[in-house]
Short mmCIF file of C-alpha atoms and ligand atoms in Angstrom, two decimals:
data_model
loop_
_atom_site.label_atom_id
_atom_site.label_comp_id
_atom_site.label_asym_id
_atom_site.label_seq_id
_atom_site.Cartn_x
_atom_site.Cartn_y
_atom_site.Cartn_z
CA MET B 211 132.39 79.90 140.20
CA ILE B 212 128.89 78.25 140.30
CA LEU B 213 126.69 79.51 137.62
CA PRO B 214 123.03 80.03 138.51
CA LEU B 215 120.78 77.43 136.86
CA VAL B 216 118.18 78.87 134.62
CA SER B 217 115.08 77.06 135.59
CA GLU B 218 113.03 75.45 132.87
CA ARG B 219 110.27 77.87 133.43
CA GLU B 220 112.54 81.02 133.20
CA GLU B 221 113.94 79.72 130.04
CA MET B 222 110.52 79.15 128.53
CA MET B 223 109.68 82.80 129.40
CA GLN B 224 112.95 84.26 128.04
CA ASN B 225 113.33 82.11 124.95
CA PRO B 226 110.12 80.23 124.29
CA ALA B 227 111.09 79.20 120.61
CA LEU B 228 114.44 77.82 121.69
CA HIS B 229 112.80 76.01 124.63
CA TYR B 230 110.30 74.46 122.34
CA HIS B 231 112.73 73.43 119.75
CA GLN B 232 114.78 71.74 122.50
CA LEU B 233 111.87 70.14 124.16
CA SER B 234 110.70 68.71 120.85
CA SER B 235 114.17 67.46 119.95
CA TYR B 236 114.80 63.84 119.22
CA GLU B 237 117.54 62.05 121.27
CA ARG B 238 118.56 58.55 120.34
CA SER B 239 118.54 57.36 123.87
CA LYS B 240 115.19 58.77 124.64
CA MET B 241 113.06 57.60 121.81
CA ASP B 242 110.03 55.69 122.85
CA SER B 243 107.73 53.78 120.44
CA HIS B 244 104.42 55.49 119.95
CA ALA B 245 101.79 53.14 118.46
CA LEU B 246 99.33 55.03 116.17
CA ASP B 247 95.78 54.84 117.09
CA TRP B 248 94.18 53.99 113.74
CA GLU B 249 90.72 53.98 115.30
CA ASN B 250 91.18 57.59 115.98
CA GLU B 251 92.93 58.69 112.80
CA PRO B 252 92.24 62.32 112.00
CA SER B 253 90.38 63.17 108.87
CA VAL B 254 92.51 65.07 106.38
CA TYR B 255 89.47 66.64 104.63
CA LYS B 256 87.69 69.47 106.46
CA GLU B 257 84.03 69.82 105.72
CA TYR B 258 81.37 72.57 105.89
CA PRO B 259 78.04 70.81 105.33
CA GLY B 260 75.44 73.35 104.29
CA GLY B 261 77.78 75.88 102.88
CA GLU B 262 77.15 76.96 99.26
CA VAL B 263 79.42 75.00 96.94
CA PHE B 264 81.24 76.50 93.90
CA PRO B 265 82.85 73.66 92.06
CA ILE B 266 86.18 74.34 90.49
CA PRO B 267 86.75 72.86 87.00
CA LEU B 268 89.82 70.60 86.80
CA GLU B 269 91.45 72.75 84.21
CA VAL B 270 94.27 75.35 84.31
CA LYS B 271 94.30 77.73 81.35
CA MET B 272 97.84 79.02 81.16
CA PRO B 273 100.79 78.42 78.86
CA PRO B 274 103.58 76.42 80.38
CA VAL B 275 106.16 78.40 82.02
CA SER B 276 109.66 77.60 83.66
CA VAL B 277 109.34 77.14 87.36
CA PHE B 278 112.71 78.72 87.75
CA GLU B 279 111.24 81.96 86.28
CA LEU B 280 108.33 81.78 88.62
CA PHE B 281 110.75 81.73 91.48
CA GLN B 282 111.73 85.37 90.54
CA PRO B 283 108.96 87.74 91.35
CA GLN B 284 110.54 90.48 89.42
CA LEU B 285 110.10 88.73 86.21
CA ARG B 286 106.39 88.06 86.58
CA GLU B 287 104.36 90.48 88.71
CA GLU B 288 102.65 92.91 86.43
CA ASN B 289 99.29 93.47 84.63
CA PRO B 290 97.35 90.63 86.15
CA PRO B 291 94.07 89.81 84.49
CA PRO B 292 90.68 90.82 85.91
CA LEU B 293 89.78 88.66 88.77
CA SER B 294 86.90 86.31 88.62
CA PHE B 295 85.76 83.15 90.12
CA ASP B 296 87.11 81.27 87.16
CA LEU B 297 90.57 82.62 87.71
CA LEU B 298 90.50 82.26 91.51
CA GLY B 299 89.58 78.58 91.10
CA GLN B 300 92.53 78.00 88.99
CA ILE B 301 94.86 79.65 91.56
CA MET B 302 93.33 77.36 94.41
CA LEU B 303 93.89 74.36 92.25
CA LEU B 304 97.49 75.34 91.50
CA ALA B 305 98.07 76.06 95.20
CA GLU B 306 97.01 72.54 96.20
CA MET B 307 95.62 69.57 94.33
CA LEU B 308 95.50 65.77 94.77
CA THR B 309 97.97 64.10 92.53
CA GLY B 310 97.94 60.33 93.17
CA ARG B 311 96.61 57.56 95.43
CA ALA B 312 98.30 54.79 97.31
CA ARG B 313 96.77 52.03 99.51
CA HIS B 314 98.35 51.02 102.77
CA ALA B 315 97.42 48.38 105.50
CA ASN B 316 94.95 50.74 107.28
CA GLY B 317 93.33 52.43 104.39
CA GLU B 318 94.32 54.63 101.39
CA ILE B 319 96.11 57.86 101.05
CA TRP B 320 95.83 60.67 98.45
CA PHE B 321 98.96 62.46 97.82
CA ARG B 322 99.06 66.21 96.90
CA SER B 323 101.01 68.76 95.07
CA VAL B 324 102.55 69.93 98.36
CA ALA B 325 104.72 67.73 100.59
CA SER B 326 103.63 67.04 104.04
CA ALA B 327 105.38 65.46 106.96
CA GLY B 328 103.87 61.88 107.26
CA ALA B 329 101.34 62.76 104.61
CA LEU B 330 99.10 64.08 107.51
CA TYR B 331 98.26 67.36 105.66
CA PRO B 332 97.47 69.52 108.67
CA CYS B 333 96.91 72.71 106.63
CA GLU B 334 93.62 74.25 105.28
CA LEU B 335 93.34 77.08 102.81
CA TYR B 336 90.82 79.83 102.85
CA VAL B 337 90.14 82.93 100.98
CA ALA B 338 88.41 86.15 102.01
CA CYS B 339 87.06 87.64 98.93
CA PRO B 340 85.43 91.09 98.48
CA GLY B 341 83.05 90.27 95.76
CA ILE B 342 84.36 89.50 92.20
CA ALA B 343 82.70 88.16 88.93
CA GLY B 344 81.01 84.97 89.83
CA LEU B 345 81.60 85.01 93.59
CA SER B 346 79.87 87.36 96.09
CA ALA B 347 81.77 88.79 99.05
CA GLY B 348 82.48 86.40 101.91
CA LEU B 349 84.84 83.84 103.40
CA TYR B 350 85.36 80.67 101.46
CA HIS B 351 87.06 77.29 102.36
CA TYR B 352 88.84 75.51 99.65
CA ARG B 353 87.79 72.01 99.42
CA VAL B 354 90.81 70.06 98.00
CA LYS B 355 89.02 66.77 97.41
CA LYS B 356 86.48 67.46 94.55
CA PRO B 357 87.81 70.88 94.25
CA ALA B 358 85.58 73.61 95.20
CA LEU B 359 85.16 76.90 97.14
CA VAL B 360 82.63 76.54 99.84
CA GLN B 361 81.07 79.60 101.32
CA ILE B 362 81.26 79.66 105.05
CA ARG B 363 80.47 83.35 105.79
CA THR B 364 78.97 86.05 103.73
CA GLY B 365 79.90 89.74 103.84
CA ASN B 366 82.85 92.05 103.78
CA LEU B 367 85.76 90.63 105.84
CA LEU B 368 88.53 93.22 105.32
CA PRO B 369 87.51 95.47 108.15
CA GLU B 370 87.17 92.40 110.45
CA LEU B 371 90.47 90.99 109.59
CA PHE B 372 92.58 94.09 109.73
CA GLU B 373 92.02 97.09 112.17
CA ALA B 374 93.39 99.58 109.74
CA SER B 375 92.19 98.59 106.31
CA ALA B 376 91.21 101.53 104.08
CA PRO B 377 87.47 101.39 103.22
CA ASP B 378 88.18 101.47 99.48
CA GLU B 379 90.78 98.63 99.59
CA SER B 380 90.27 95.82 97.30
CA ARG B 381 92.20 92.84 98.28
CA LEU B 382 91.90 89.10 98.31
CA VAL B 383 93.20 87.65 101.49
CA PHE B 384 94.26 83.98 101.61
CA LEU B 385 94.58 82.40 104.96
CA VAL B 386 96.68 79.32 105.79
CA SER B 387 95.78 77.50 108.94
CA ALA B 388 96.90 74.16 110.60
CA ILE B 389 94.76 71.72 112.44
CA PHE B 390 97.03 70.65 115.24
CA PHE B 391 95.90 67.16 116.02
CA ARG B 392 96.36 66.01 112.39
CA SER B 393 100.15 66.10 112.98
CA SER B 394 100.38 65.62 116.77
CA TRP B 395 98.42 62.37 116.31
CA LYS B 396 101.59 60.98 115.10
CA TYR B 397 104.41 63.38 116.01
CA ARG B 398 103.19 64.53 119.33
CA ASP B 399 105.17 67.42 120.79
CA ARG B 400 107.37 67.68 117.50
CA ALA B 401 104.24 68.38 115.54
CA TYR B 402 104.28 72.23 115.75
CA ARG B 403 107.55 72.13 113.69
CA TYR B 404 105.57 70.46 110.98
CA HIS B 405 102.53 72.64 111.20
CA LEU B 406 104.79 75.45 110.45
CA LEU B 407 107.05 73.78 107.71
CA ASP B 408 103.96 72.19 105.95
CA SER B 409 102.25 75.68 106.02
CA GLY B 410 105.41 77.01 104.27
CA HIS B 411 105.14 74.47 101.56
CA LEU B 412 101.49 75.36 100.80
CA LEU B 413 102.30 79.02 101.16
CA GLU B 414 104.91 78.71 98.49
CA ASN B 415 102.68 76.82 96.24
CA LEU B 416 100.03 79.57 96.60
CA LEU B 417 102.62 82.38 95.84
CA LEU B 418 103.75 80.64 92.76
CA ALA B 419 100.23 80.11 91.49
CA LEU B 420 99.59 83.82 92.05
CA ARG B 421 102.69 84.78 90.34
CA ALA B 422 101.76 82.38 87.36
CA PHE B 423 98.86 84.76 86.66
CA SER B 424 101.05 87.90 87.36
CA PHE B 425 99.60 88.82 90.68
CA ALA B 426 101.90 90.42 93.26
CA ALA B 427 101.18 89.07 96.80
CA GLN B 428 102.38 89.96 100.25
CA VAL B 429 103.02 87.40 103.01
CA GLU B 430 101.99 88.43 106.49
CA SER B 431 102.65 86.32 109.43
CA ASN B 432 102.49 89.19 112.05
CA PHE B 433 98.82 89.54 112.30
CA ASP B 434 96.46 89.68 115.29
CA ASP B 435 95.82 86.01 115.94
CA GLN B 436 92.58 86.32 117.80
CA ARG B 437 91.09 88.69 115.42
CA VAL B 438 91.91 86.44 112.40
CA ASN B 439 90.95 83.24 114.00
CA ASP B 440 87.54 84.75 115.08
CA VAL B 441 87.00 85.67 111.50
CA LEU B 442 87.81 82.29 110.36
CA ALA B 443 85.54 81.02 113.07
CA VAL B 444 87.90 78.14 113.98
CA ASP B 445 88.24 76.39 117.45
CA SER B 446 91.58 78.10 118.19
CA ARG B 447 92.64 75.28 120.53
CA ARG B 448 92.33 72.90 117.53
CA GLU B 449 93.12 74.95 114.55
CA ALA B 450 94.94 78.41 114.01
CA CYS B 451 95.80 80.61 111.14
CA LEU B 452 99.60 80.61 110.56
CA ALA B 453 99.95 82.96 107.62
CA LEU B 454 98.02 85.40 105.53
CA VAL B 455 98.64 86.38 101.97
CA ARG B 456 97.29 89.79 100.70
CA VAL B 457 96.71 90.28 97.08
CA PRO B 458 95.74 93.71 95.78
CA PHE B 459 93.66 93.84 92.67
CA THR B 460 91.69 96.36 90.58
CA PRO B 461 87.97 96.02 91.70
CA PRO B 462 85.26 95.51 89.05
CA ALA B 463 83.56 98.83 87.98
CA ALA B 464 80.27 98.21 89.92
CA THR B 465 81.29 97.18 93.33
CA GLU B 466 78.67 95.56 95.63
CA THR B 467 77.47 97.62 98.58
CA ALA B 468 79.14 96.51 101.80
CA VAL B 469 77.35 93.60 103.44
CA PRO B 470 77.96 92.89 107.22
CA LEU B 471 79.66 89.70 108.02
CA SER B 472 77.32 86.79 108.81
CA PRO B 473 77.42 85.19 112.23
CA ALA B 474 79.83 82.35 112.79
CA ASP B 475 77.24 79.90 114.52
CA GLY B 476 78.45 76.41 114.92
CA LEU B 477 81.43 76.76 112.42
CA SER B 478 84.17 76.19 115.10
CA ARG B 479 83.01 72.59 115.53
CA ARG B 480 84.45 72.00 112.04
CA SER B 481 87.95 72.12 113.50
CA GLN B 482 87.54 68.82 115.13
CA VAL B 483 88.93 66.08 112.99
CA ALA B 484 88.97 62.88 115.17
CA ALA B 485 86.58 61.70 117.88
CA ARG B 486 89.13 61.94 120.73
CA GLU B 487 91.63 64.67 120.17
CA LYS B 488 94.53 65.08 122.50
CA PHE B 489 95.63 68.67 123.29
CA TYR B 490 99.44 68.83 123.61
CA GLU B 491 100.32 71.49 126.25
CA THR B 492 103.72 72.04 124.66
CA ILE B 493 102.08 73.02 121.32
CA GLN B 494 99.50 75.23 122.96
CA GLN B 495 102.27 76.86 124.83
CA ILE B 496 104.49 77.52 121.91
CA HIS B 497 101.59 78.60 119.83
CA GLN B 498 100.54 81.09 122.54
CA ALA B 499 104.20 82.31 123.01
CA THR B 500 104.64 82.99 119.30
CA SER B 501 101.23 84.92 119.00
CA SER B 502 102.69 88.21 120.26
CA SER B 503 103.77 90.70 117.70
CA LEU B 504 107.16 90.78 116.26
CA LEU B 505 109.31 93.27 118.23
CA SER B 506 108.88 96.76 116.76
CA GLY B 507 112.02 98.12 115.31
CA ARG B 508 113.09 94.61 114.40
CA LYS B 509 116.71 93.96 113.86
CA LYS B 510 118.11 91.87 111.15
CA VAL B 511 119.57 88.64 112.39
CA PRO B 512 123.12 88.46 111.15
CA VAL B 513 123.64 85.42 108.92
CA ASP B 514 127.14 85.73 107.45
CA ASP B 515 128.55 86.29 110.90
CA PHE B 516 127.69 82.71 111.60
CA TRP B 517 130.24 81.45 109.01
CA SER B 518 132.92 83.68 110.45
CA ARG B 519 133.46 81.01 112.95
CA TYR B 520 134.77 78.79 110.20
CA ARG B 521 138.03 78.82 108.35
CA PRO B 522 137.72 78.05 104.63
CA VAL B 523 139.64 74.74 103.78
CA ALA B 524 143.12 75.77 102.67
CA GLY B 525 143.91 75.76 98.94
CA GLN B 526 140.23 75.96 98.02
CA SER B 527 138.75 79.12 96.27
CA ASP B 528 135.17 80.23 96.92
CA LYS B 529 132.66 79.42 94.20
CA GLU B 530 130.87 82.51 93.10
CA ILE B 531 127.12 82.04 92.64
CA ALA B 532 125.83 83.43 89.36
CA PRO B 533 122.62 82.59 87.59
CA PRO B 534 123.05 79.35 85.75
CA VAL B 535 123.86 79.45 82.08
CA THR B 536 121.89 76.29 81.26
CA VAL B 537 118.93 74.85 82.78
CA ASN B 538 118.13 71.31 81.60
CA GLU B 539 114.51 71.58 82.51
CA VAL B 540 112.48 68.46 81.56
CA CYS B 541 109.17 69.56 82.91
CA SER B 542 107.65 73.10 83.30
CA TYR B 543 104.94 74.63 85.47
CA PRO B 544 102.08 73.74 86.04
CA ASP B 545 102.80 70.02 85.05
CA VAL B 546 105.72 69.98 87.46
CA LEU B 547 103.04 70.19 90.24
CA LEU B 548 101.71 66.77 89.28
CA HIS B 549 105.31 65.23 89.03
CA ARG B 550 106.45 66.54 92.51
CA ARG B 551 106.83 63.58 94.88
CA SER B 552 109.19 62.59 97.60
CA ARG B 553 111.67 60.38 95.91
CA ARG B 554 114.18 58.51 97.97
CA ASN B 555 115.58 55.89 95.71
CA PHE B 556 118.81 57.84 95.12
CA VAL B 557 121.57 56.29 92.98
CA SER B 558 125.02 56.76 94.52
CA ASP B 559 126.84 55.76 91.17
CA GLU B 560 125.54 58.69 89.25
CA PRO B 561 126.84 62.23 90.22
CA LEU B 562 124.78 65.16 90.04
CA SER B 563 125.88 67.23 86.85
CA THR B 564 127.63 70.43 87.43
CA SER B 565 124.84 72.35 85.67
CA SER B 566 122.08 70.93 87.94
CA PHE B 567 124.05 71.59 91.02
CA HIS B 568 124.43 75.21 89.78
CA VAL B 569 120.66 75.40 89.41
CA VAL B 570 120.01 74.21 92.84
CA ILE B 571 122.57 76.41 94.43
CA SER B 572 121.11 79.50 92.69
CA LEU B 573 117.62 78.54 93.56
CA VAL B 574 118.53 78.37 97.27
CA ALA B 575 120.81 81.47 97.19
CA GLU B 576 118.25 83.63 95.52
CA ALA B 577 115.54 82.63 97.96
CA VAL B 578 117.66 83.07 101.17
CA ALA B 579 119.03 86.51 99.97
CA SER B 580 115.47 87.74 99.04
CA PRO B 581 114.08 90.54 101.39
CA SER B 582 111.48 88.38 102.99
CA PHE B 583 113.96 85.62 104.04
CA ALA B 584 117.09 87.70 104.53
CA SER B 585 115.89 89.39 107.79
CA LEU B 586 115.33 85.94 109.57
CA GLY B 587 118.75 84.55 109.99
CA LEU B 588 117.94 81.45 107.91
CA THR B 589 121.34 80.07 107.16
CA CYS B 590 122.09 77.44 104.62
CA GLY B 591 124.76 74.92 104.19
CA PHE B 592 125.27 72.21 101.49
CA LEU B 593 126.61 68.77 102.26
CA VAL B 594 128.07 67.64 98.99
CA GLY B 595 128.46 63.97 98.45
CA SER B 596 128.52 63.19 94.73
CA VAL B 597 128.55 66.23 92.36
CA ALA B 598 130.60 66.22 89.28
CA GLY B 599 133.71 68.45 89.52
CA THR B 600 132.90 69.42 93.21
CA GLU B 601 135.02 68.03 96.14
CA PRO B 602 132.76 66.29 98.81
CA GLY B 603 132.45 68.38 101.81
CA PHE B 604 130.41 70.86 103.74
CA TYR B 605 129.96 74.19 102.08
CA ALA B 606 128.82 77.41 103.48
CA LEU B 607 126.37 79.61 101.45
CA LYS B 608 127.34 83.15 102.18
CA THR B 609 124.57 85.32 101.09
CA ALA B 610 126.35 88.81 101.51
CA ASP B 611 129.00 87.92 98.89
CA GLN B 612 126.92 85.31 96.99
CA SER B 613 129.55 82.56 97.29
CA LEU B 614 129.94 78.97 98.33
CA THR B 615 132.97 78.12 100.61
CA LEU B 616 134.11 74.71 101.47
CA VAL B 617 134.55 74.78 105.24
CA ALA B 618 135.13 71.02 105.95
CA ALA B 619 136.30 68.38 103.41
CA GLY B 620 134.96 64.93 103.40
CA ASN B 621 131.79 62.94 102.55
CA PHE B 622 129.50 63.36 105.62
CA LEU B 623 126.25 62.09 103.93
CA SER B 624 126.16 58.74 105.70
CA HIS B 625 126.95 60.36 109.03
CA MET B 626 124.17 62.81 108.45
CA ALA B 627 121.84 59.75 107.43
CA HIS B 628 122.68 58.18 110.76
CA ALA B 629 121.91 61.48 112.59
CA CYS B 630 118.53 61.53 110.80
CA LEU B 631 117.07 58.61 112.57
CA ASP B 632 119.10 56.13 110.34
CA GLN B 633 117.29 56.98 107.24
CA ARG B 634 119.89 55.16 105.26
CA TRP B 635 118.79 56.22 101.79
CA LEU B 636 119.91 59.75 102.67
CA GLY B 637 123.50 58.46 102.32
CA LYS B 638 123.05 57.93 98.62
CA ALA B 639 121.75 61.34 97.74
CA ALA B 640 124.08 63.66 95.84
CA VAL B 641 123.57 66.58 98.17
CA HIS B 642 121.89 67.53 101.32
CA ILE B 643 120.67 71.08 101.84
CA LEU B 644 120.62 72.02 105.44
CA LEU B 645 118.67 74.97 106.79
CA PHE B 646 119.37 76.25 110.25
CA THR B 647 119.49 79.21 112.44
CA ASP B 648 120.49 80.46 115.90
CA LEU B 649 117.18 80.66 117.71
CA THR B 650 118.53 82.73 120.66
CA ALA B 651 119.81 85.38 118.28
CA LEU B 652 116.35 85.18 116.37
CA GLU B 653 114.40 85.61 119.38
CA ASN B 654 116.49 88.42 120.75
CA ALA B 655 116.27 90.33 117.36
CA VAL B 656 112.53 89.88 116.55
CA GLY B 657 110.82 88.18 119.39
CA ALA B 658 109.39 84.60 119.63
CA ARG B 659 107.09 85.13 116.67
CA GLY B 660 110.22 85.04 114.47
CA TYR B 661 110.08 81.21 115.01
CA ARG B 662 107.00 80.99 112.86
CA ASP B 663 108.55 83.16 110.31
CA VAL B 664 111.80 81.29 109.93
CA MET B 665 110.09 77.85 109.93
CA LEU B 666 107.51 79.09 107.33
CA ALA B 667 110.50 80.42 105.32
CA ALA B 668 112.28 76.90 105.61
CA GLY B 669 109.08 75.14 104.41
CA ARG B 670 108.71 77.48 101.47
CA LEU B 671 112.33 76.93 100.38
CA GLY B 672 111.61 73.11 100.88
CA GLN B 673 108.71 73.37 98.35
CA ARG B 674 110.93 75.32 95.89
CA LEU B 675 113.52 72.62 96.05
CA TYR B 676 110.93 69.95 95.47
CA LEU B 677 109.55 71.64 92.36
CA GLY B 678 113.06 72.63 91.11
CA ALA B 679 114.21 68.99 91.43
CA ALA B 680 111.12 67.69 89.61
CA ALA B 681 111.64 70.16 86.84
CA LEU B 682 115.18 68.79 86.54
CA GLU B 683 113.93 65.19 86.80
CA LEU B 684 115.97 64.74 90.16
CA GLY B 685 114.78 63.23 93.19
CA CYS B 686 114.02 65.25 96.29
CA CYS B 687 112.91 64.46 99.79
CA ALA B 688 112.45 66.60 102.83
CA VAL B 689 113.64 65.45 106.41
CA GLY B 690 112.22 66.76 109.53
CA ALA B 691 113.16 63.82 111.57
CA PHE B 692 116.63 64.05 112.95
CA TYR B 693 118.37 63.67 116.37
CA ASP B 694 118.84 67.34 116.67
CA ARG B 695 122.12 67.37 118.71
CA GLU B 696 123.77 64.61 116.59
CA ALA B 697 122.98 66.34 113.33
CA VAL B 698 124.69 69.56 114.63
CA GLU B 699 127.63 67.51 115.91
CA VAL B 700 128.34 65.82 112.68
CA LEU B 701 129.28 69.12 111.28
CA GLU B 702 130.92 70.43 114.41
CA LEU B 703 128.43 73.33 114.34
CA PRO B 704 128.27 75.54 117.34
CA GLU B 705 125.91 74.34 120.02
CA SER B 706 123.81 77.48 119.51
CA THR B 707 122.85 76.22 116.07
CA ASN B 708 119.57 74.94 115.51
CA LEU B 709 118.77 72.67 112.56
CA LEU B 710 115.37 73.33 111.25
CA TYR B 711 115.04 71.23 108.05
CA LEU B 712 117.08 69.24 105.60
CA LEU B 713 116.40 68.35 101.95
CA ALA B 714 118.09 65.62 100.04
CA VAL B 715 118.48 66.07 96.27
CA GLY B 716 120.18 63.92 93.57
CA PRO B 717 119.65 61.53 90.63
CA VAL B 718 117.15 58.78 91.42
CA LYS B 719 116.46 55.46 89.72
CA LYS B 720 114.32 56.06 86.66
C1 FMN Z 1078 107.98 68.89 107.17
C2 FMN Z 1078 108.28 67.56 106.44
C3 FMN Z 1078 109.11 66.63 107.08
C4 FMN Z 1078 109.30 65.51 106.38
N1 FMN Z 1078 110.19 64.57 106.97
C5 FMN Z 1078 110.42 63.37 106.38
C6 FMN Z 1078 111.40 62.47 106.89
O1 FMN Z 1078 112.00 62.79 107.86
N2 FMN Z 1078 111.63 61.25 106.14
C7 FMN Z 1078 110.96 60.98 104.96
O2 FMN Z 1078 111.28 59.94 104.43
N3 FMN Z 1078 110.13 61.95 104.47
C8 FMN Z 1078 109.81 63.07 105.12
N4 FMN Z 1078 108.95 63.92 104.53
C9 FMN Z 1078 108.32 63.75 103.23
C10 FMN Z 1078 106.85 63.23 103.49
O3 FMN Z 1078 106.79 61.93 104.05
C11 FMN Z 1078 106.04 63.25 102.11
O4 FMN Z 1078 105.93 64.68 101.73
C12 FMN Z 1078 104.63 62.69 102.30
O5 FMN Z 1078 104.75 61.20 102.64
C13 FMN Z 1078 103.83 62.85 101.14
O6 FMN Z 1078 104.41 62.24 99.87
P1 FMN Z 1078 104.84 63.07 98.55
O7 FMN Z 1078 105.79 64.07 99.10
O8 FMN Z 1078 105.56 61.99 97.84
O9 FMN Z 1078 103.68 63.62 98.11
C14 FMN Z 1078 108.75 65.26 105.04
C15 FMN Z 1078 107.97 66.15 104.46
C16 FMN Z 1078 107.75 67.42 105.18
C17 FMN Z 1078 106.87 68.31 104.39
#
């Protein structure tokens, strides 16, 4: 029988996310060198000259708290304090701040409390504020260097952002965008993956900051793209909003009278970050394809079905996941934000302790099972190399019965390091956490926009792992660079599996 060939165009129409993910895959035999054009390096700081500047003091007034407590919304979200500029400034600072500087051959780089692929920092953070003590209603851009809120539009934004917002609604709305060229300058077509993963890292930091002050927040990625980008007044070929966070709050007694939104004259020019920006058609296409709403009556993407294809290794019993008894936390929140860095100097002769492994598993299991992640089909596996009392191998995290099952025995870490563009240091980590999904199933269940959601979720989980590792004084490093097919083949995963992200964790040289 001759099967009809599905043309590339047809595949793109039917499964745009899968198509993009395949198109942006790395293949060992097809890697070409791409010299960076340093003359045209994108700026990592967006500026709004002329906007009124509200400087944010470099001070956070909160008692230290365990970051593992912050990961659990039910423990924190009640009775937030009255909202003011002072408080909002602290939240912005906790969401993203500069943490350290390094020089390199072509200049200098400031690291931040969020990880970012290639330290290219494509994301921007805005807040639409309905008028609070110390800040009038308007749209503000968060300036991360010399922290400040810069007012870019005045007026009431809620009715502009959401068609169906109630007139008496009081909400802060945070908006996370990505400037495409910042990452595509280096990563070309693959950059859209990093726009989403990086946005997830920032989103998670923002949610933790809100929770630290007891605010409940709702993440929304299924918004009207054009409407929101118009309010942000960005040049949507260059920059686009990828996630919103709504935060309800009790308004001050005397609310201001509604002011109409000021015009957006000239603001879109601010989305340009280099003299000569290249537009990657692949990125424009996937962004466009994922801009249609999630399918209504969305179905849940089955996760545990995935593992039914594997037989547990004989003679091994499942590990039940329970909240860890001891957490040897060395550093608490917010200090942990300053200590979070990518650490790759893993030491292979020091196993990860049983208790730390337990904490890492719980952190991941809790997140993956939470309602906002569970519907996305985000699947997680652990590659164990050197963990005290745990046999090396590939372990399946089964969310339905909260267990960890050994599905393949052996130490696969150096094979995985080879599949990750030969990043050898990965072989010395104690454990790799792999996040994958079946993009065909995801798109069939929720539509192409699900790609944004699942990548944002992977980024959020990545940021949690970084912070959790820093709190335990462990090393952690994210990996978005892998030969996609090889990485899946190392573990003999079904061909329909798409690896989204990998994080390595373990003891590092002190
Ligand atoms: C989406 C994403 C992908 C990344 N991929 C890699 C990678 O493949 N290899 C690597 O060594 N670091 C990787 N990193 C880590 C970044 O290089 C690192 O976050 C950045 O240089 C900033 O440094 P810092 O994390 O120490 O602040 C990645 C980070 C992110 C967020």
